[in-house]
Amino acid sequence: MKRTLTVIAVAVAAAAAGGAWYLHAKQPLRNGSLAVAHLQAPVDVRYDERGVPHLYAQNQTDLYRALGYVHAQDRLFQMEMLRRLARGELAEVLGPKLVDTDRLFRTLRIRDHAAEYSARQDKQSQPWKVLEAYLDGVNQFQENNPTPLEFDLLGIPRRPFTPEDTLSIAGYMAYSFAAAFRTEPVLTYIRDELGSDYLRIFDLDWHPQGVLTPSGALGAGDWKDLGALARISQQALEDAGLPQFEGSNAWVVAGSRTASGK
């Protein structure tokens, strides 16, 4: 009996030690030094008390290469989810519930537009070179370090990040700002059914002369299609589990810095 208990205790201890090592190996590096290929000079990365990295480099290319490495170290799973969302590939790892979301984003052809835009760029321009440096940093981290825990749980394979991926994520960000998919059908319905005066409740800077469709121009079939589009658009963002990129263009100034003191 004692021997059995000893064997069980050893097995539990070994499993605990193995689990601790497994999780520790996936933690981002916050102290020490490491070698990143293709740097022209050392780059200093300091994390503040909030966990925000501050990068100090001697040239722009090194700065972006180090940024890519740090970005991947801290947020690779988030980057992967954003890439898959923009490409319409979430259902592959998150299940059939995301099929409609994938269908929507494939219909928007964000990935195709990103590839077309990428092909038109000057590959010798400075913006393109820093993008390549950034992606090299991202991919160096992927190649030389364990993937995040979520990759193992969901069976996500490693894939290099490409310029098209970065541009696709930018396309998704633009889409997430485009609330018209969800708001315009509702506002147009209010105008047609209740009258334009009701739009003033929403404190909108509304100009009747800018209306493209006069009141009553939309039929029942149009409303059905618009309603479906609004629902799919909203549901896609909710199902993806990734919030919209809202809340920008606002900043706070202390009263000590203003003329009014407020």
mmCIF file of C-alpha atoms in Angstrom:
data_model
loop_
_atom_site.group_PDB
_atom_site.id
_atom_site.type_symbol
_atom_site.label_atom_id
_atom_site.label_comp_id
_atom_site.label_asym_id
_atom_site.label_seq_id
_atom_site.Cartn_x
_atom_site.Cartn_y
_atom_site.Cartn_z
ATOM 1 C CA MET A 1 0.000 0.000 0.000
ATOM 2 C CA LYS A 2 2.775 2.381 0.952
ATOM 3 C CA ARG A 3 4.606 1.566 -2.253
ATOM 4 C CA THR A 4 1.475 2.305 -4.288
ATOM 5 C CA LEU A 5 1.033 5.651 -2.550
ATOM 6 C CA THR A 6 4.683 6.463 -3.138
ATOM 7 C CA VAL A 7 4.374 5.688 -6.849
ATOM 8 C CA ILE A 8 1.247 7.849 -7.093
ATOM 9 C CA ALA A 9 2.942 10.699 -5.225
ATOM 10 C CA VAL A 10 5.974 10.526 -7.516
ATOM 11 C CA ALA A 11 3.733 10.477 -10.603
ATOM 12 C CA VAL A 12 1.755 13.483 -9.353
ATOM 13 C CA ALA A 13 4.945 15.377 -8.523
ATOM 14 C CA ALA A 14 6.410 14.568 -11.941
ATOM 15 C CA ALA A 15 3.230 15.693 -13.680
ATOM 16 C CA ALA A 16 3.176 18.917 -11.669
ATOM 17 C CA ALA A 17 6.838 19.588 -12.438
ATOM 18 C CA GLY A 18 6.284 18.854 -16.111
ATOM 19 C CA GLY A 19 3.270 21.139 -16.232
ATOM 20 C CA ALA A 20 5.160 23.927 -14.481
ATOM 21 C CA TRP A 21 8.067 23.588 -16.918
ATOM 22 C CA TYR A 22 5.663 23.538 -19.880
ATOM 23 C CA LEU A 23 3.952 26.756 -18.775
ATOM 24 C CA HIS A 24 7.214 28.451 -17.811
ATOM 25 C CA ALA A 25 8.683 27.762 -21.249
ATOM 26 C CA LYS A 26 5.812 29.689 -22.811
ATOM 27 C CA GLN A 27 6.203 32.804 -20.680
ATOM 28 C CA PRO A 28 7.510 35.943 -22.434
ATOM 29 C CA LEU A 29 11.044 37.039 -21.597
ATOM 30 C CA ARG A 30 11.103 40.168 -19.432
ATOM 31 C CA ASN A 31 14.748 40.181 -18.295
ATOM 32 C CA GLY A 32 18.091 39.185 -19.733
ATOM 33 C CA SER A 33 19.311 39.227 -23.304
ATOM 34 C CA LEU A 34 18.717 37.247 -26.471
ATOM 35 C CA ALA A 35 20.000 37.141 -30.023
ATOM 36 C CA VAL A 36 17.789 38.394 -32.844
ATOM 37 C CA ALA A 37 19.233 37.966 -36.326
ATOM 38 C CA HIS A 38 19.757 40.845 -38.771
ATOM 39 C CA LEU A 39 20.029 43.603 -36.160
ATOM 40 C CA GLN A 40 22.646 46.224 -37.011
ATOM 41 C CA ALA A 41 23.073 47.300 -33.375
ATOM 42 C CA PRO A 42 21.773 46.329 -29.926
ATOM 43 C CA VAL A 43 18.164 47.218 -29.082
ATOM 44 C CA ASP A 44 17.094 47.877 -25.504
ATOM 45 C CA VAL A 45 13.581 46.796 -24.467
ATOM 46 C CA ARG A 46 12.300 47.915 -21.075
ATOM 47 C CA TYR A 47 8.937 46.947 -19.597
ATOM 48 C CA ASP A 48 7.298 49.471 -17.290
ATOM 49 C CA GLU A 49 5.169 48.685 -14.236
ATOM 50 C CA ARG A 50 2.118 48.202 -16.467
ATOM 51 C CA GLY A 51 3.867 45.658 -18.665
ATOM 52 C CA VAL A 52 4.168 48.083 -21.588
ATOM 53 C CA PRO A 53 7.400 47.611 -23.560
ATOM 54 C CA HIS A 54 9.541 50.636 -24.421
ATOM 55 C CA LEU A 55 12.027 50.077 -27.245
ATOM 56 C CA TYR A 56 15.255 52.018 -27.780
ATOM 57 C CA ALA A 57 17.145 51.439 -31.024
ATOM 58 C CA GLN A 58 19.854 53.204 -32.996
ATOM 59 C CA ASN A 59 18.026 53.001 -36.321
ATOM 60 C CA GLN A 60 14.496 52.576 -37.600
ATOM 61 C CA THR A 61 14.947 49.162 -39.186
ATOM 62 C CA ASP A 62 16.274 47.651 -35.964
ATOM 63 C CA LEU A 63 13.439 49.281 -34.052
ATOM 64 C CA TYR A 64 10.760 47.662 -36.212
ATOM 65 C CA ARG A 65 12.484 44.282 -36.243
ATOM 66 C CA ALA A 66 12.622 44.293 -32.445
ATOM 67 C CA LEU A 67 9.033 45.537 -32.276
ATOM 68 C CA GLY A 68 7.904 42.570 -34.356
ATOM 69 C CA TYR A 69 9.714 40.164 -32.043
ATOM 70 C CA VAL A 70 8.259 41.737 -28.894
ATOM 71 C CA HIS A 71 4.818 41.999 -30.456
ATOM 72 C CA ALA A 72 4.811 38.281 -31.266
ATOM 73 C CA GLN A 73 6.198 37.388 -27.839
ATOM 74 C CA ASP A 74 3.382 39.224 -26.062
ATOM 75 C CA ARG A 75 0.435 38.878 -28.453
ATOM 76 C CA LEU A 76 0.958 36.102 -30.989
ATOM 77 C CA PHE A 77 -2.386 34.417 -30.298
ATOM 78 C CA GLN A 78 -4.265 37.702 -30.662
ATOM 79 C CA MET A 79 -2.402 38.383 -33.904
ATOM 80 C CA GLU A 80 -3.294 34.903 -35.175
ATOM 81 C CA MET A 81 -6.981 35.384 -34.369
ATOM 82 C CA LEU A 82 -7.071 38.764 -36.115
ATOM 83 C CA ARG A 83 -5.349 37.283 -39.161
ATOM 84 C CA ARG A 84 -7.816 34.397 -39.302
ATOM 85 C CA LEU A 85 -10.775 36.715 -38.800
ATOM 86 C CA ALA A 86 -9.737 38.934 -41.702
ATOM 87 C CA ARG A 87 -9.005 35.906 -43.923
ATOM 88 C CA GLY A 88 -12.209 34.070 -43.003
ATOM 89 C CA GLU A 89 -10.428 31.140 -41.342
ATOM 90 C CA LEU A 90 -11.765 31.122 -37.786
ATOM 91 C CA ALA A 91 -14.017 28.077 -38.181
ATOM 92 C CA GLU A 92 -10.957 25.929 -38.909
ATOM 93 C CA VAL A 93 -9.873 26.234 -35.277
ATOM 94 C CA LEU A 94 -12.966 27.454 -33.394
ATOM 95 C CA GLY A 95 -15.665 25.280 -34.925
ATOM 96 C CA PRO A 96 -18.751 25.531 -37.165
ATOM 97 C CA LYS A 97 -20.329 28.391 -35.214
ATOM 98 C CA LEU A 98 -17.877 30.704 -36.980
ATOM 99 C CA VAL A 99 -18.774 29.578 -40.524
ATOM 100 C CA ASP A 100 -21.115 32.541 -41.088
ATOM 101 C CA THR A 101 -18.453 34.914 -39.797
ATOM 102 C CA ASP A 102 -15.896 33.402 -42.166
ATOM 103 C CA ARG A 103 -18.362 33.605 -45.040
ATOM 104 C CA LEU A 104 -18.926 37.310 -44.384
ATOM 105 C CA PHE A 105 -15.235 38.184 -44.370
ATOM 106 C CA ARG A 106 -14.477 36.056 -47.405
ATOM 107 C CA THR A 107 -17.298 37.848 -49.201
ATOM 108 C CA LEU A 108 -15.700 41.187 -48.306
ATOM 109 C CA ARG A 109 -12.495 39.885 -49.986
ATOM 110 C CA ILE A 110 -10.234 41.667 -47.517
ATOM 111 C CA ARG A 111 -7.439 39.167 -48.154
ATOM 112 C CA ASP A 112 -7.706 39.585 -51.944
ATOM 113 C CA HIS A 113 -7.633 43.375 -51.711
ATOM 114 C CA ALA A 114 -4.623 43.164 -49.387
ATOM 115 C CA ALA A 115 -2.766 41.005 -51.920
ATOM 116 C CA GLU A 116 -3.603 43.415 -54.746
ATOM 117 C CA TYR A 117 -2.483 46.401 -52.678
ATOM 118 C CA SER A 118 0.720 44.635 -51.683
ATOM 119 C CA ALA A 119 1.570 43.871 -55.303
ATOM 120 C CA ARG A 120 1.378 47.578 -56.195
ATOM 121 C CA GLN A 121 3.815 48.749 -53.537
ATOM 122 C CA ASP A 122 7.385 49.896 -54.140
ATOM 123 C CA LYS A 123 9.418 47.141 -52.528
ATOM 124 C CA GLN A 124 12.406 49.480 -52.181
ATOM 125 C CA SER A 125 10.509 52.179 -50.300
ATOM 126 C CA GLN A 126 11.273 52.867 -46.654
ATOM 127 C CA PRO A 127 7.756 51.984 -45.424
ATOM 128 C CA TRP A 128 7.978 48.605 -47.137
ATOM 129 C CA LYS A 129 11.424 47.908 -45.715
ATOM 130 C CA VAL A 130 10.314 48.610 -42.145
ATOM 131 C CA LEU A 131 7.253 46.401 -42.683
ATOM 132 C CA GLU A 132 9.542 43.593 -43.814
ATOM 133 C CA ALA A 133 11.766 44.176 -40.776
ATOM 134 C CA TYR A 134 8.755 44.048 -38.462
ATOM 135 C CA LEU A 135 7.523 40.799 -40.014
ATOM 136 C CA ASP A 136 11.014 39.319 -39.827
ATOM 137 C CA GLY A 137 10.949 39.970 -36.080
ATOM 138 C CA VAL A 138 7.524 38.343 -35.762
ATOM 139 C CA ASN A 139 8.602 35.284 -37.700
ATOM 140 C CA GLN A 140 11.926 34.944 -35.892
ATOM 141 C CA PHE A 141 10.031 34.663 -32.634
ATOM 142 C CA GLN A 142 7.735 32.012 -34.106
ATOM 143 C CA GLU A 143 10.641 29.988 -35.456
ATOM 144 C CA ASN A 144 12.732 30.013 -32.295
ATOM 145 C CA ASN A 145 10.247 29.814 -29.426
ATOM 146 C CA PRO A 146 7.377 27.633 -28.221
ATOM 147 C CA THR A 147 3.965 28.686 -29.460
ATOM 148 C CA PRO A 148 1.444 30.078 -26.953
ATOM 149 C CA LEU A 149 -0.697 27.666 -24.952
ATOM 150 C CA GLU A 150 -3.754 28.483 -27.074
ATOM 151 C CA PHE A 151 -1.998 27.178 -30.193
ATOM 152 C CA ASP A 152 -1.545 23.795 -28.524
ATOM 153 C CA LEU A 153 -5.108 23.639 -27.208
ATOM 154 C CA LEU A 154 -6.657 24.527 -30.581
ATOM 155 C CA GLY A 155 -4.157 22.722 -32.798
ATOM 156 C CA ILE A 156 -3.094 25.890 -34.610
ATOM 157 C CA PRO A 157 -0.040 25.341 -36.834
ATOM 158 C CA ARG A 158 2.768 27.861 -37.137
ATOM 159 C CA ARG A 159 2.517 30.017 -40.242
ATOM 160 C CA PRO A 160 4.802 32.900 -41.189
ATOM 161 C CA PHE A 161 3.211 36.329 -41.145
ATOM 162 C CA THR A 162 3.251 38.088 -44.511
ATOM 163 C CA PRO A 163 2.671 41.671 -45.700
ATOM 164 C CA GLU A 164 -0.756 40.527 -46.891
ATOM 165 C CA ASP A 165 -1.582 39.451 -43.339
ATOM 166 C CA THR A 166 -0.672 42.862 -41.931
ATOM 167 C CA LEU A 167 -2.735 44.599 -44.601
ATOM 168 C CA SER A 168 -5.629 42.191 -44.026
ATOM 169 C CA ILE A 169 -5.677 43.035 -40.322
ATOM 170 C CA ALA A 170 -5.696 46.727 -41.264
ATOM 171 C CA GLY A 171 -8.656 45.952 -43.527
ATOM 172 C CA TYR A 172 -10.495 44.308 -40.645
ATOM 173 C CA MET A 173 -9.791 47.355 -38.478
ATOM 174 C CA ALA A 174 -11.324 49.564 -41.170
ATOM 175 C CA TYR A 175 -14.353 47.273 -41.293
ATOM 176 C CA SER A 176 -14.772 47.369 -37.525
ATOM 177 C CA PHE A 177 -14.961 51.163 -37.694
ATOM 178 C CA ALA A 178 -17.630 50.972 -40.419
ATOM 179 C CA ALA A 179 -20.749 50.932 -38.274
ATOM 180 C CA ALA A 180 -22.969 51.824 -41.238
ATOM 181 C CA PHE A 181 -23.638 48.134 -41.919
ATOM 182 C CA ARG A 182 -25.465 48.000 -38.612
ATOM 183 C CA THR A 183 -26.778 51.531 -38.067
ATOM 184 C CA GLU A 184 -27.895 52.783 -41.483
ATOM 185 C CA PRO A 185 -30.698 50.206 -41.967
ATOM 186 C CA VAL A 186 -32.167 51.151 -38.585
ATOM 187 C CA LEU A 187 -31.900 54.895 -39.174
ATOM 188 C CA THR A 188 -33.375 54.632 -42.662
ATOM 189 C CA TYR A 189 -36.253 52.555 -41.322
ATOM 190 C CA ILE A 190 -36.965 55.183 -38.649
ATOM 191 C CA ARG A 191 -36.939 57.908 -41.287
ATOM 192 C CA ASP A 192 -39.307 56.056 -43.606
ATOM 193 C CA GLU A 193 -41.723 54.786 -40.961
ATOM 194 C CA LEU A 194 -41.726 57.614 -38.409
ATOM 195 C CA GLY A 195 -40.357 60.620 -40.242
ATOM 196 C CA SER A 196 -37.025 62.398 -40.392
ATOM 197 C CA ASP A 197 -37.784 64.470 -37.280
ATOM 198 C CA TYR A 198 -37.235 61.347 -35.182
ATOM 199 C CA LEU A 199 -33.633 61.188 -36.324
ATOM 200 C CA ARG A 200 -32.937 64.286 -34.264
ATOM 201 C CA ILE A 201 -33.338 62.155 -31.131
ATOM 202 C CA PHE A 202 -30.018 60.533 -31.975
ATOM 203 C CA ASP A 203 -28.236 63.903 -32.134
ATOM 204 C CA LEU A 204 -27.008 63.156 -35.645
ATOM 205 C CA ASP A 205 -25.457 65.701 -37.957
ATOM 206 C CA TRP A 206 -28.052 64.750 -40.550
ATOM 207 C CA HIS A 207 -28.396 66.640 -43.827
ATOM 208 C CA PRO A 208 -31.498 65.787 -45.905
ATOM 209 C CA GLN A 209 -29.822 67.045 -49.069
ATOM 210 C CA GLY A 210 -27.235 64.286 -48.734
ATOM 211 C CA VAL A 211 -29.739 61.413 -48.706
ATOM 212 C CA LEU A 212 -29.182 58.915 -51.526
ATOM 213 C CA THR A 213 -32.528 57.127 -51.292
ATOM 214 C CA PRO A 214 -35.705 59.200 -50.880
ATOM 215 C CA SER A 215 -38.255 58.205 -48.282
ATOM 216 C CA GLY A 216 -40.326 55.226 -49.393
ATOM 217 C CA ALA A 217 -37.838 54.133 -52.057
ATOM 218 C CA LEU A 218 -37.044 50.850 -50.315
ATOM 219 C CA GLY A 219 -39.440 47.938 -50.632
ATOM 220 C CA ALA A 220 -40.087 44.973 -48.354
ATOM 221 C CA GLY A 221 -37.426 42.899 -50.100
ATOM 222 C CA ASP A 222 -34.862 45.654 -49.608
ATOM 223 C CA TRP A 223 -35.618 45.823 -45.896
ATOM 224 C CA LYS A 224 -35.264 42.072 -45.586
ATOM 225 C CA ASP A 225 -31.837 42.128 -47.226
ATOM 226 C CA LEU A 226 -30.652 45.121 -45.207
ATOM 227 C CA GLY A 227 -31.876 43.565 -41.982
ATOM 228 C CA ALA A 228 -30.064 40.325 -42.746
ATOM 229 C CA LEU A 229 -26.863 42.229 -43.544
ATOM 230 C CA ALA A 230 -27.076 44.189 -40.293
ATOM 231 C CA ARG A 231 -27.640 41.028 -38.247
ATOM 232 C CA ILE A 232 -24.825 39.105 -39.915
ATOM 233 C CA SER A 233 -22.437 42.023 -39.510
ATOM 234 C CA GLN A 234 -23.204 42.431 -35.821
ATOM 235 C CA GLN A 235 -23.218 38.709 -35.095
ATOM 236 C CA ALA A 236 -19.902 38.233 -36.877
ATOM 237 C CA LEU A 237 -18.171 40.646 -34.534
ATOM 238 C CA GLU A 238 -19.782 39.103 -31.453
ATOM 239 C CA ASP A 239 -19.029 35.501 -32.439
ATOM 240 C CA ALA A 240 -15.414 36.298 -33.258
ATOM 241 C CA GLY A 241 -14.822 37.280 -29.642
ATOM 242 C CA LEU A 242 -12.786 40.277 -30.783
ATOM 243 C CA PRO A 243 -14.073 43.737 -29.864
ATOM 244 C CA GLN A 244 -14.464 46.512 -32.372
ATOM 245 C CA PHE A 245 -11.647 49.034 -32.560
ATOM 246 C CA GLU A 246 -13.672 51.889 -31.114
ATOM 247 C CA GLY A 247 -12.896 54.695 -28.725
ATOM 248 C CA SER A 248 -10.064 56.432 -30.587
ATOM 249 C CA ASN A 249 -9.547 60.148 -31.241
ATOM 250 C CA ALA A 250 -10.036 61.149 -27.606
ATOM 251 C CA TRP A 251 -7.509 62.410 -25.115
ATOM 252 C CA VAL A 252 -7.504 63.950 -21.647
ATOM 253 C CA VAL A 253 -5.699 67.074 -20.486
ATOM 254 C CA ALA A 254 -5.247 67.905 -16.807
ATOM 255 C CA GLY A 255 -6.765 71.149 -15.573
ATOM 256 C CA SER A 256 -3.284 72.383 -14.718
ATOM 257 C CA ARG A 257 -2.532 72.382 -18.441
ATOM 258 C CA THR A 258 -5.577 74.329 -19.646
ATOM 259 C CA ALA A 259 -6.485 78.021 -19.670
ATOM 260 C CA SER A 260 -9.767 77.362 -17.870
ATOM 261 C CA GLY A 261 -8.238 75.177 -15.210
ATOM 262 C CA LYS A 262 -10.800 72.456 -15.881
#
